[in-house]
mmCIF file with all atom_site columns, C-alpha atoms in Angstrom:
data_model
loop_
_atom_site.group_PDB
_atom_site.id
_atom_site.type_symbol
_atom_site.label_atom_id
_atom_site.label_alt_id
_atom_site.label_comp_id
_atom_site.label_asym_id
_atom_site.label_entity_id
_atom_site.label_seq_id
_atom_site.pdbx_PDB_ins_code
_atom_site.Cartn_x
_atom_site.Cartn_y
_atom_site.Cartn_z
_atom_site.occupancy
_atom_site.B_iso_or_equiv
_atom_site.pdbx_formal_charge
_atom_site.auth_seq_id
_atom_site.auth_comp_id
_atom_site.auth_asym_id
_atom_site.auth_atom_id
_atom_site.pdbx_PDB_model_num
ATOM 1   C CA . UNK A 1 1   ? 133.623 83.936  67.473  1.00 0.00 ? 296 UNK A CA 1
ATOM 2   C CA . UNK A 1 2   ? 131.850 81.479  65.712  1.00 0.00 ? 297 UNK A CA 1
ATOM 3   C CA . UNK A 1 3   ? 128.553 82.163  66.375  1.00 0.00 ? 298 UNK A CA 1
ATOM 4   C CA . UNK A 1 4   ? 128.688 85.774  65.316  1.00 0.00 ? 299 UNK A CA 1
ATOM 5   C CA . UNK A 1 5   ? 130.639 84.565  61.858  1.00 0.00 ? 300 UNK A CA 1
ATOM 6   C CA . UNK A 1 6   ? 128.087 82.110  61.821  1.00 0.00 ? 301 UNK A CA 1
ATOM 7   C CA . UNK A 1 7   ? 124.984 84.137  62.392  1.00 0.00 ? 302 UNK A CA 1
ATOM 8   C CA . UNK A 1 8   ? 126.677 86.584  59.910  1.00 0.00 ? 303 UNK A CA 1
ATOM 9   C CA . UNK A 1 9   ? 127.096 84.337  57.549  1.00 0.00 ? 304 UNK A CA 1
ATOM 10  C CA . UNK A 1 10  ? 123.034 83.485  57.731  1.00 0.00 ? 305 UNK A CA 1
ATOM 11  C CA . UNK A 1 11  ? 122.258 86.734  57.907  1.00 0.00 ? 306 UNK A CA 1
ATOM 12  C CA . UNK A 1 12  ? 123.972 87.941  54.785  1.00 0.00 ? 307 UNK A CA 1
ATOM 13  C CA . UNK A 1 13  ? 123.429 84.933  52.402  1.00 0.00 ? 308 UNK A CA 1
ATOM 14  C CA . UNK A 1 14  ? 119.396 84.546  53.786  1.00 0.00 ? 309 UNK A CA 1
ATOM 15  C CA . UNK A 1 15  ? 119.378 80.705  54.141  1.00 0.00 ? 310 UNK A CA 1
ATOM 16  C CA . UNK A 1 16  ? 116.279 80.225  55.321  1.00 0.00 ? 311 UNK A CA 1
ATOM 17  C CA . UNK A 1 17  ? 115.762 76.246  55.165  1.00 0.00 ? 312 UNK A CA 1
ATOM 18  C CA . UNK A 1 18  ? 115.941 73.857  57.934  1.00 0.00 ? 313 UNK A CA 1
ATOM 19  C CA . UNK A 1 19  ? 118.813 72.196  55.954  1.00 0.00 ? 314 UNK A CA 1
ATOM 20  C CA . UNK A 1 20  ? 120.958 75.206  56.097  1.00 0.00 ? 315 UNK A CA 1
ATOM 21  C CA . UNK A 1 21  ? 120.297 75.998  59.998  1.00 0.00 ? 316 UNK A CA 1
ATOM 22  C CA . UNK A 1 22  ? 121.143 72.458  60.586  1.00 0.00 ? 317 UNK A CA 1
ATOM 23  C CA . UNK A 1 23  ? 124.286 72.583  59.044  1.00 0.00 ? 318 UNK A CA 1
ATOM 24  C CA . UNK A 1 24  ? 125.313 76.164  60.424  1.00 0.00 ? 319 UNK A CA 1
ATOM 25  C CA . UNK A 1 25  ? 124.248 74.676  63.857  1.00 0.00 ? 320 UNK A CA 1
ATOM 26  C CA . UNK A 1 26  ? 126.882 71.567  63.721  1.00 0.00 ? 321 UNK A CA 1
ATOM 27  C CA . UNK A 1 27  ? 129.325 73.684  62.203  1.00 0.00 ? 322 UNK A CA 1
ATOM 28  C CA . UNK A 1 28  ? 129.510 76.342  64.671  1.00 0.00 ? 323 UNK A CA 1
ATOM 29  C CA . UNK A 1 29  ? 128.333 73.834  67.477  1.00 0.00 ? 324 UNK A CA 1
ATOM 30  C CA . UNK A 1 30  ? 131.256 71.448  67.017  1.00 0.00 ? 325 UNK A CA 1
ATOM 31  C CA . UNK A 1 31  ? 133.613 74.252  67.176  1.00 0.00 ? 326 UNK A CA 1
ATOM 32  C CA . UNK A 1 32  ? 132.148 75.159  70.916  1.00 0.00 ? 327 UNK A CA 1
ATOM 33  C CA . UNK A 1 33  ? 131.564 71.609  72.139  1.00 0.00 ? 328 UNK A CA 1
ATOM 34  C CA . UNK A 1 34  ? 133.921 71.990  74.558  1.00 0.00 ? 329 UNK A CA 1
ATOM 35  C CA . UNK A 1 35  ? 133.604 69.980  78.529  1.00 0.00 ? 330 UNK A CA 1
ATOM 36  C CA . UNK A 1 36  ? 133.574 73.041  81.101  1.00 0.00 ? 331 UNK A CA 1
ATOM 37  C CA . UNK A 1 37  ? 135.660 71.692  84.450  1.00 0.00 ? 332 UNK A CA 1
ATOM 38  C CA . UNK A 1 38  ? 132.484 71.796  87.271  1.00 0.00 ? 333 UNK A CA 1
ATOM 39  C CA . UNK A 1 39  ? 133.075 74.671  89.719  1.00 0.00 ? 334 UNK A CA 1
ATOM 40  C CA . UNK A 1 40  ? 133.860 74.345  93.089  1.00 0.00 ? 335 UNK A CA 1
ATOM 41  C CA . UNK A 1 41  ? 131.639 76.179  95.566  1.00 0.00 ? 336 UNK A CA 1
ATOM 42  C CA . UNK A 1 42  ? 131.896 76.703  99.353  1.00 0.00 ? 337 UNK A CA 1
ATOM 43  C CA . UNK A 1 43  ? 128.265 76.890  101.104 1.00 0.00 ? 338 UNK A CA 1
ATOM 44  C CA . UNK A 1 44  ? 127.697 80.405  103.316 1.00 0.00 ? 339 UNK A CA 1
ATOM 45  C CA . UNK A 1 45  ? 130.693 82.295  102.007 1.00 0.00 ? 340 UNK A CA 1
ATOM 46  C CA . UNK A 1 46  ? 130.258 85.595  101.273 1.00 0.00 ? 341 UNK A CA 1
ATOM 47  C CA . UNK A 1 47  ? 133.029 87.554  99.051  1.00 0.00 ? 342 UNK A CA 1
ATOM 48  C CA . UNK A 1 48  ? 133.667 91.314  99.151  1.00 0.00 ? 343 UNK A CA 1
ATOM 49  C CA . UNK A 1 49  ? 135.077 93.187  96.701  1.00 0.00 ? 344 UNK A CA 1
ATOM 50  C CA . UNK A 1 50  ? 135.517 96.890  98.129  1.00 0.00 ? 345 UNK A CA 1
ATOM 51  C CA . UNK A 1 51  ? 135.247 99.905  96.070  1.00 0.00 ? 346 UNK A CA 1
ATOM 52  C CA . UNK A 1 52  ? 135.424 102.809 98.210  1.00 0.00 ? 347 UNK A CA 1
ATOM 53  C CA . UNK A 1 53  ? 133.004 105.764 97.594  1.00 0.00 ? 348 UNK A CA 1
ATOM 54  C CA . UNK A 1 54  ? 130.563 103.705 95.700  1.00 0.00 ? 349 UNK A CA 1
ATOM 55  C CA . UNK A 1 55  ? 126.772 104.780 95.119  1.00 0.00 ? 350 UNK A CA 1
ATOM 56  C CA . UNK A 1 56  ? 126.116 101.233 94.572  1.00 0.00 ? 351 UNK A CA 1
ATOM 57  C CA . UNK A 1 57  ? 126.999 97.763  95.373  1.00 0.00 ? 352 UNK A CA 1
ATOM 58  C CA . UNK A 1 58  ? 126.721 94.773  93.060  1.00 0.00 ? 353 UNK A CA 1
ATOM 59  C CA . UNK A 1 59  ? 125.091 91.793  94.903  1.00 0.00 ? 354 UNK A CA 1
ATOM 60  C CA . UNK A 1 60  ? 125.255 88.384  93.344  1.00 0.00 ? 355 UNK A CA 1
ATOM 61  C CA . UNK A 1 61  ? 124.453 85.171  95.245  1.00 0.00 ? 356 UNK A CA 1
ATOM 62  C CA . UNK A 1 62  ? 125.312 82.012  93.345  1.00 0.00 ? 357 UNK A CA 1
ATOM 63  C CA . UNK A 1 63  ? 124.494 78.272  93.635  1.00 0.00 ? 358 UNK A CA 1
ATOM 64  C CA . UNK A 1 64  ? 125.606 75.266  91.313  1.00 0.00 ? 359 UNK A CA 1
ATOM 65  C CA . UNK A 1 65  ? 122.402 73.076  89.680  1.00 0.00 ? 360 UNK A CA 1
ATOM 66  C CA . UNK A 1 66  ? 122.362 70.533  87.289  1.00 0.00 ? 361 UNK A CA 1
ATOM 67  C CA . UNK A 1 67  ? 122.599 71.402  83.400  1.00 0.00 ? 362 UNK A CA 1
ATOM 68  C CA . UNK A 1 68  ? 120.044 71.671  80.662  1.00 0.00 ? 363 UNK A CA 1
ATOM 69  C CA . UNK A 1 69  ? 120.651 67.863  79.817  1.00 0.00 ? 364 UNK A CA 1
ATOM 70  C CA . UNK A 1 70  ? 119.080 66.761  83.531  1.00 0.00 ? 365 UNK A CA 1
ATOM 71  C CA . UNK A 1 71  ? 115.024 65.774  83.617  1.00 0.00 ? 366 UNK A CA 1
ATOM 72  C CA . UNK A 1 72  ? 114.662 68.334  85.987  1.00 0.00 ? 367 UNK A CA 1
ATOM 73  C CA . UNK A 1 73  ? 115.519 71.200  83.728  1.00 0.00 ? 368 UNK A CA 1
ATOM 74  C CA . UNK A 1 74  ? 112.442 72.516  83.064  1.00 0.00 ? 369 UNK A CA 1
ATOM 75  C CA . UNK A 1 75  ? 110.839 72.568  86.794  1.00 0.00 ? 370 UNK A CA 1
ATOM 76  C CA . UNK A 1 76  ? 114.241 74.214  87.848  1.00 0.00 ? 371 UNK A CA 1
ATOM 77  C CA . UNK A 1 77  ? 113.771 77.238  85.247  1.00 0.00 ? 372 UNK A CA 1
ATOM 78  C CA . UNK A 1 78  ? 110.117 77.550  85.692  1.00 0.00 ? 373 UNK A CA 1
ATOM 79  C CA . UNK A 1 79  ? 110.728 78.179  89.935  1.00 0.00 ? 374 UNK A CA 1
ATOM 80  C CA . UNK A 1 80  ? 113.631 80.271  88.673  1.00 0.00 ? 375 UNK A CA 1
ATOM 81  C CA . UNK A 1 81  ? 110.924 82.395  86.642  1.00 0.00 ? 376 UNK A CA 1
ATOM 82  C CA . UNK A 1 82  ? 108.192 82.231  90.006  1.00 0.00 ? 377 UNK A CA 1
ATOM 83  C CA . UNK A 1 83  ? 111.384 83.503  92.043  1.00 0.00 ? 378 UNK A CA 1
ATOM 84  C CA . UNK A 1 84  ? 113.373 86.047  90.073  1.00 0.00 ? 379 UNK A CA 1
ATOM 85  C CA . UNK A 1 85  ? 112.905 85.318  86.787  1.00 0.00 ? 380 UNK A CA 1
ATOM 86  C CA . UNK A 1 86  ? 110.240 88.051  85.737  1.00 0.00 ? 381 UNK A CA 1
ATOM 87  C CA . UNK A 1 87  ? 109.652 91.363  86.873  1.00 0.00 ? 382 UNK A CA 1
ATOM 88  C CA . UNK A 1 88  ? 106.889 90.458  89.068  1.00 0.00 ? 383 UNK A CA 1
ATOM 89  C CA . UNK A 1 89  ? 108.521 87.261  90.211  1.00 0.00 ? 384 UNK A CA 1
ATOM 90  C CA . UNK A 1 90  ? 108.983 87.952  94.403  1.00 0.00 ? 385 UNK A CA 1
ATOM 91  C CA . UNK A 1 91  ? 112.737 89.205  94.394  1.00 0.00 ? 386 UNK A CA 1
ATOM 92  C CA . UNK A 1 92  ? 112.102 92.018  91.823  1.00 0.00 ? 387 UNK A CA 1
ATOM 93  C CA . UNK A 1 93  ? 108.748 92.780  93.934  1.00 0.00 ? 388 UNK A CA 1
ATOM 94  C CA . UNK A 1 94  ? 110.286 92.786  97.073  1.00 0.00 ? 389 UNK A CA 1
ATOM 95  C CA . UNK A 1 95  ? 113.708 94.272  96.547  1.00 0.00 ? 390 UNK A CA 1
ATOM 96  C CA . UNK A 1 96  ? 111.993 96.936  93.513  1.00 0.00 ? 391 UNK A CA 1
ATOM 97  C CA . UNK A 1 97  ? 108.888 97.756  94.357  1.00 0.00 ? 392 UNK A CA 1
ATOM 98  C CA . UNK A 1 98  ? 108.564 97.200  98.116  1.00 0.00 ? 393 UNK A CA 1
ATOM 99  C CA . UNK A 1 99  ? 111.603 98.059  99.263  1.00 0.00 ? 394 UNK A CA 1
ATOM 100 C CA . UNK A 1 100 ? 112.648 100.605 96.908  1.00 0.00 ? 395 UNK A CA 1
ATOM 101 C CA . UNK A 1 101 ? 116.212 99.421  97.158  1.00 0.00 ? 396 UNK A CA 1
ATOM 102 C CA . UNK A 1 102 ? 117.059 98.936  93.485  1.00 0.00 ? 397 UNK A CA 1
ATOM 103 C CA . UNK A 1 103 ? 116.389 99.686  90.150  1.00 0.00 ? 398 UNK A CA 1
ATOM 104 C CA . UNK A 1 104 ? 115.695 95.908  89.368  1.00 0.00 ? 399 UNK A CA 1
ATOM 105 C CA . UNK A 1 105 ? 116.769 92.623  90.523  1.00 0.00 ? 400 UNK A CA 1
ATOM 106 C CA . UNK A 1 106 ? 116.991 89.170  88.457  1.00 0.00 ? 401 UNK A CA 1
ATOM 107 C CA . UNK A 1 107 ? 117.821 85.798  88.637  1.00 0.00 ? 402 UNK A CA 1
ATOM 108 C CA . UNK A 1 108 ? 118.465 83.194  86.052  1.00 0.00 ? 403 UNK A CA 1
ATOM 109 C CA . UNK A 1 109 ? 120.158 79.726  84.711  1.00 0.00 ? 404 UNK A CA 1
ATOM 110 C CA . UNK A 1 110 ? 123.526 80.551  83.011  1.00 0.00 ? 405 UNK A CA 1
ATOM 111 C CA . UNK A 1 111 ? 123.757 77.562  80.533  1.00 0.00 ? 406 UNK A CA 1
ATOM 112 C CA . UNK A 1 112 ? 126.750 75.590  80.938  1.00 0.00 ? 407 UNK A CA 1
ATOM 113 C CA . UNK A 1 113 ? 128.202 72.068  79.806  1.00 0.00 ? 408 UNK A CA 1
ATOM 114 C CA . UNK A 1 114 ? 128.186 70.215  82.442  1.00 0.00 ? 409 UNK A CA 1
ATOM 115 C CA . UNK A 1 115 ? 128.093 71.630  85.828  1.00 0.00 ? 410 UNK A CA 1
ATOM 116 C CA . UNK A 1 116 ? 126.161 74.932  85.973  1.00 0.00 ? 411 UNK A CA 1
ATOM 117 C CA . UNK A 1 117 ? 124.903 77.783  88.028  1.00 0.00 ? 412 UNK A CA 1
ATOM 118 C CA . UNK A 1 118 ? 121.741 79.437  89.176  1.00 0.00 ? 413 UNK A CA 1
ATOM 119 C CA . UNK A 1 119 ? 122.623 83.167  89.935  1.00 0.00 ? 414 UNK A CA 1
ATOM 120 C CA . UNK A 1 120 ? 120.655 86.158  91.785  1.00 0.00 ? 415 UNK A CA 1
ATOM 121 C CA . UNK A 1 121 ? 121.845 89.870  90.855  1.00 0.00 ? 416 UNK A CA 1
ATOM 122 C CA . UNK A 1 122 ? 121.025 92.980  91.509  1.00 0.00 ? 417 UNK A CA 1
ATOM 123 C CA . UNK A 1 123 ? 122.553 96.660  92.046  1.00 0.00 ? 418 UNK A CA 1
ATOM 124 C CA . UNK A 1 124 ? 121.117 97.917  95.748  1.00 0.00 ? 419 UNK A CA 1
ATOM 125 C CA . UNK A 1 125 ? 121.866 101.349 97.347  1.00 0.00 ? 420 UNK A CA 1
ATOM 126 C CA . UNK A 1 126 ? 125.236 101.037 99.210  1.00 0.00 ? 421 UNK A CA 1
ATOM 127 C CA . UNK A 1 127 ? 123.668 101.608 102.517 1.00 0.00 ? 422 UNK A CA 1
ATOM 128 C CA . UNK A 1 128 ? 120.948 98.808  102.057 1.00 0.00 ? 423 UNK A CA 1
ATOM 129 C CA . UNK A 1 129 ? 123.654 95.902  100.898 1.00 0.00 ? 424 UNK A CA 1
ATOM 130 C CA . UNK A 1 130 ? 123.310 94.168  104.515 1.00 0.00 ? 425 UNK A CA 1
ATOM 131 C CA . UNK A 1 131 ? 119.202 94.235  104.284 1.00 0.00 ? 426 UNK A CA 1
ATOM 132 C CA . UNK A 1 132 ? 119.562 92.917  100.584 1.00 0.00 ? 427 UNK A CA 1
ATOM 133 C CA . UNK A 1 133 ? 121.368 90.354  101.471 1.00 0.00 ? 428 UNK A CA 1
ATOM 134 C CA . UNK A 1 134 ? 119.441 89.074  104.093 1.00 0.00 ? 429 UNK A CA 1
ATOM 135 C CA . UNK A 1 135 ? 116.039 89.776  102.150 1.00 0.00 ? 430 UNK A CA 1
ATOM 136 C CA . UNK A 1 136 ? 117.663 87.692  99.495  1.00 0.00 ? 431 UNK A CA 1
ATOM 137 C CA . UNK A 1 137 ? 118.610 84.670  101.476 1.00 0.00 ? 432 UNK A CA 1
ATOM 138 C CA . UNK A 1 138 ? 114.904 85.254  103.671 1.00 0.00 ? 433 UNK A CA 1
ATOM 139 C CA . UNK A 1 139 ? 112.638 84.920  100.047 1.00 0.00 ? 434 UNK A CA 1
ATOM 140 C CA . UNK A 1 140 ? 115.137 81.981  99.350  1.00 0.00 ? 435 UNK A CA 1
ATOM 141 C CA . UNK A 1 141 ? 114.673 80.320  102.842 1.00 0.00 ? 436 UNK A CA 1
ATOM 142 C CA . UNK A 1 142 ? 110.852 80.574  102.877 1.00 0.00 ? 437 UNK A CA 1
ATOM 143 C CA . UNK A 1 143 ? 110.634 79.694  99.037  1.00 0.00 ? 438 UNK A CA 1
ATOM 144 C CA . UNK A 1 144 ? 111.480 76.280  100.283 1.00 0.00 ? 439 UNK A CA 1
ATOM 145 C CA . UNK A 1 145 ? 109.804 76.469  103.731 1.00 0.00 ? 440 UNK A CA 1
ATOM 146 C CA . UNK A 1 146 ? 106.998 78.230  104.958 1.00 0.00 ? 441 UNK A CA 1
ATOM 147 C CA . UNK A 1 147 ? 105.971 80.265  101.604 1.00 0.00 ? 442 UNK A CA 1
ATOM 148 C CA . UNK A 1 148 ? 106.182 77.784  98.900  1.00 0.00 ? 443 UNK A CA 1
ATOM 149 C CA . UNK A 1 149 ? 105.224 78.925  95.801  1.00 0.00 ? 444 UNK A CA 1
ATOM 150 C CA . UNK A 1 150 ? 101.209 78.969  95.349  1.00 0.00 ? 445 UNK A CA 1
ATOM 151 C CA . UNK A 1 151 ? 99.007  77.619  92.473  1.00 0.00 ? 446 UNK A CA 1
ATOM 152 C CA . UNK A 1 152 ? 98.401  80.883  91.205  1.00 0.00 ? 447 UNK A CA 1
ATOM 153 C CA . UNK A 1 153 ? 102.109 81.849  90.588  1.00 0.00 ? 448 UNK A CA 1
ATOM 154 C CA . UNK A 1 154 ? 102.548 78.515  88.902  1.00 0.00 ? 449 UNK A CA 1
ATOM 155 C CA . UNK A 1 155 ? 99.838  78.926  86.740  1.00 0.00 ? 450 UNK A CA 1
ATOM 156 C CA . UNK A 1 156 ? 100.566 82.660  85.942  1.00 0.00 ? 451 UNK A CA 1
ATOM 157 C CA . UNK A 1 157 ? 104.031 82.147  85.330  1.00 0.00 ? 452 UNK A CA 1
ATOM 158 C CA . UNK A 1 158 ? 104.055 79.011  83.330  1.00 0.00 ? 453 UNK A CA 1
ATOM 159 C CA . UNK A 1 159 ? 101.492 80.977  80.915  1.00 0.00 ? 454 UNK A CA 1
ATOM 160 C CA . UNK A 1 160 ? 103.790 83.488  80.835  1.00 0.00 ? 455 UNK A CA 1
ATOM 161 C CA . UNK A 1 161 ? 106.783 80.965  79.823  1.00 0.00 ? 456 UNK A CA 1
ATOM 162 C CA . UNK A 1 162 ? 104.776 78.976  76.716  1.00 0.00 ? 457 UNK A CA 1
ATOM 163 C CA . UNK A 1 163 ? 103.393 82.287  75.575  1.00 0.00 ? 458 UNK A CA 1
ATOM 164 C CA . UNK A 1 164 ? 106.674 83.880  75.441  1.00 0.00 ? 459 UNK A CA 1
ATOM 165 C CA . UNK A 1 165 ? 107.938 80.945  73.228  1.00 0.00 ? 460 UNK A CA 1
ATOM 166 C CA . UNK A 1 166 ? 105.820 81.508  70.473  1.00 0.00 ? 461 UNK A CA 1
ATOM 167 C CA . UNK A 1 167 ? 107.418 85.186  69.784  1.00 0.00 ? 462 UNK A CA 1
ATOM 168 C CA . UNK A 1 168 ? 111.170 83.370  70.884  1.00 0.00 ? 463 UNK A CA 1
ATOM 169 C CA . UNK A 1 169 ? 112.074 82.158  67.531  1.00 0.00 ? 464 UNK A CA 1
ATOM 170 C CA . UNK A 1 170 ? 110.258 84.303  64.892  1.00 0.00 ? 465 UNK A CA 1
ATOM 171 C CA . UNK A 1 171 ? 113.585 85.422  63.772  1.00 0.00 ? 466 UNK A CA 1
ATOM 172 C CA . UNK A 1 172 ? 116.253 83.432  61.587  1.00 0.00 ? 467 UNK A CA 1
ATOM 173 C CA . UNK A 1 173 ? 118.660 84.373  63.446  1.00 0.00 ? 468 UNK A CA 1
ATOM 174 C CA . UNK A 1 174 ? 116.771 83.235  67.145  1.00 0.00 ? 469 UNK A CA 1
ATOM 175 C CA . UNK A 1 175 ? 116.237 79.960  65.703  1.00 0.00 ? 470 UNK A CA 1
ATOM 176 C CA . UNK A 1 176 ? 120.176 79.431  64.522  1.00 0.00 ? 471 UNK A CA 1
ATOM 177 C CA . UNK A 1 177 ? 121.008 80.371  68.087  1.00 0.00 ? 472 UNK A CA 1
ATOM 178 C CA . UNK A 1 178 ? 118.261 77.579  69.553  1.00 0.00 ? 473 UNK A CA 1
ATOM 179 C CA . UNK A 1 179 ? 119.859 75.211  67.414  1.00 0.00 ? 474 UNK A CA 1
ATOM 180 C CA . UNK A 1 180 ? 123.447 75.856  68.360  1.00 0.00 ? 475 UNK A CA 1
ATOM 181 C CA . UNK A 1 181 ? 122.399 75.279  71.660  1.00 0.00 ? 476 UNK A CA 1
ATOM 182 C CA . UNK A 1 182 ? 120.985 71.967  71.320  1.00 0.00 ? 477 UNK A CA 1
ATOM 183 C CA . UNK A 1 183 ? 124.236 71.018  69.591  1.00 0.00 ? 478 UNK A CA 1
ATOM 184 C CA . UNK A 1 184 ? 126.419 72.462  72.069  1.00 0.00 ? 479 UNK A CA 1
ATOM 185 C CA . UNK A 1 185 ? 124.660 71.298  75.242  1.00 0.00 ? 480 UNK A CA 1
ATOM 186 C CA . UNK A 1 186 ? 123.879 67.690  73.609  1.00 0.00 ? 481 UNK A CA 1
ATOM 187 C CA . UNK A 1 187 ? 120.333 68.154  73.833  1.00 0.00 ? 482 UNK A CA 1
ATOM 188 C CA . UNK A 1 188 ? 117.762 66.149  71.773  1.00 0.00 ? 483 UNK A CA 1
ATOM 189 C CA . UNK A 1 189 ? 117.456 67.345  68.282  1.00 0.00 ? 484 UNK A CA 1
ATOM 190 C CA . UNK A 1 190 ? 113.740 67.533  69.591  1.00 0.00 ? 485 UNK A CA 1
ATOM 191 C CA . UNK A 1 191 ? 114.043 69.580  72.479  1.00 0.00 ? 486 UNK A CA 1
ATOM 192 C CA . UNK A 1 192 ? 112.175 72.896  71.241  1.00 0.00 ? 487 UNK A CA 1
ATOM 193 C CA . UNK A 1 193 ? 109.294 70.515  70.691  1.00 0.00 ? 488 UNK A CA 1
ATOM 194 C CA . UNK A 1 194 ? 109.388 68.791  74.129  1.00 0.00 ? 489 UNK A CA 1
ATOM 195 C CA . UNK A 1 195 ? 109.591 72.738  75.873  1.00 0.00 ? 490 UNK A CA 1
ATOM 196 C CA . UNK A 1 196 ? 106.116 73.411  76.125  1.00 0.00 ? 491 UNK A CA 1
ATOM 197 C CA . UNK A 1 197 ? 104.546 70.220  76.899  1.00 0.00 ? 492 UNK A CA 1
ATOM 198 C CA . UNK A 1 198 ? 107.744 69.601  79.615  1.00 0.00 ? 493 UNK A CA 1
ATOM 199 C CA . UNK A 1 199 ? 106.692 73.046  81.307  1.00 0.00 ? 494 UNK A CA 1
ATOM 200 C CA . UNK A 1 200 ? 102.890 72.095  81.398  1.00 0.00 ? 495 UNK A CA 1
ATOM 201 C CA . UNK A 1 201 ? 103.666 68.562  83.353  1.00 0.00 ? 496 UNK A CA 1
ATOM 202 C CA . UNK A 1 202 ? 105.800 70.895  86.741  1.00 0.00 ? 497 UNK A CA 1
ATOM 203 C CA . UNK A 1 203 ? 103.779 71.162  89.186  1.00 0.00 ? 498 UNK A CA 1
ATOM 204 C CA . UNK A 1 204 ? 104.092 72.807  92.398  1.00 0.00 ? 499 UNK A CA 1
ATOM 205 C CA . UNK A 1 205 ? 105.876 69.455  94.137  1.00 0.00 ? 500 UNK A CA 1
ATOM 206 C CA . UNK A 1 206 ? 108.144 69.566  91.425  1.00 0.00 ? 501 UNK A CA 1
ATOM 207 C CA . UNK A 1 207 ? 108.633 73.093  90.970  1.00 0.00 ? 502 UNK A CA 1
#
């Protein structure tokens, strides 16, 4: 609620200096600044949720990581981006464009205070939600085995990532929304500055 009465608010009066984002940013962040309990996991369990009939089953695999606060941050999001991330990361290329199995298939950080989670989703044919499934878990297993990612990926992908930033906050309203998030996740006040030079220093060890 108060983000969209606060990005309304922006929006209609058309503050547009750094004193006035600053001060919409603590107002709305304080009011979200909230400690999330940590979630409680249990390794290999799969959960089924059965809809009878269905054209389509929704396949989400989920696994707690550290928040935006933690040094690693940055490497963590950029392998997220080589892995599912992008539409040409590997599980959108294998599970899309290979496999034919789905319309699309992503994966991505969902920001959290404290405790978070990494998540893969994707919508498969209902006949294919076995060999998803164990596609999935293979490109994770050999992600961190015997296919690491390669030079090229990093390098392709992490252009992709400081590219995309330029274009990220051209708005007002992107920038209030950076700025919240910095306040709400107790970031440094610095932290759009650090991105791009953080996501040049992962490299592949890291990643």
């Amino acid at each position: 609620f108060w983000v969209c009465a606060v990005q309304l608010l922006f929006e209609s009066t058309r503050m547009k200096s750094p004193a006035a984002l600053i001060l919409l940013a603590l107002f709305a962040g304080s009011a979200l600044a909230n400690e999330a309990k940590p979630a409680t996991f249990k390794a290999d369990t799969v959960y089924v949720i059965d809809k009878p009939g269905a054209a389509q089953t929704v396949v989400q695999a989920i696994l707690p990581v550290n928040d935006r606060s933690q040094p690693d941050w940055h490497a963590l999001s950029l392998a997220n981006t080589m892995f599912g991330g992008a539409i040409t990361a590997r599980d959108n290329m294998n599970l899309r464009e290979e496999k034919g199995w789905t319309y699309g298939a992503r994966c991505g950080l969902d920001d959290g205070i404290g405790p978070t989670v990494w998540a893969c989703s994707t919508n498969v044919q209902t006949d294919k939600t076995v060999p998803a499934l164990l596609e999935l878990r293979r490109e994770l297993t050999e992600a961190l085995s015997t296919r690491p990612f390669t030079p090229d990926e990093l390098t392709f992908f992490r252009g992709y990532r400081t590219n995309a930033l330029y274009g990220r906050y051209e708005t007002p309203s992107a920038l209030l929304g950076e700025l919240l998030d910095i306040w709400t996740y107790k970031l440094p006040a610095d932290w759009i500055d650090r991105t791009i030079p953080a996501l040049q220093a992962v490299d592949l060890p890291t990643a």
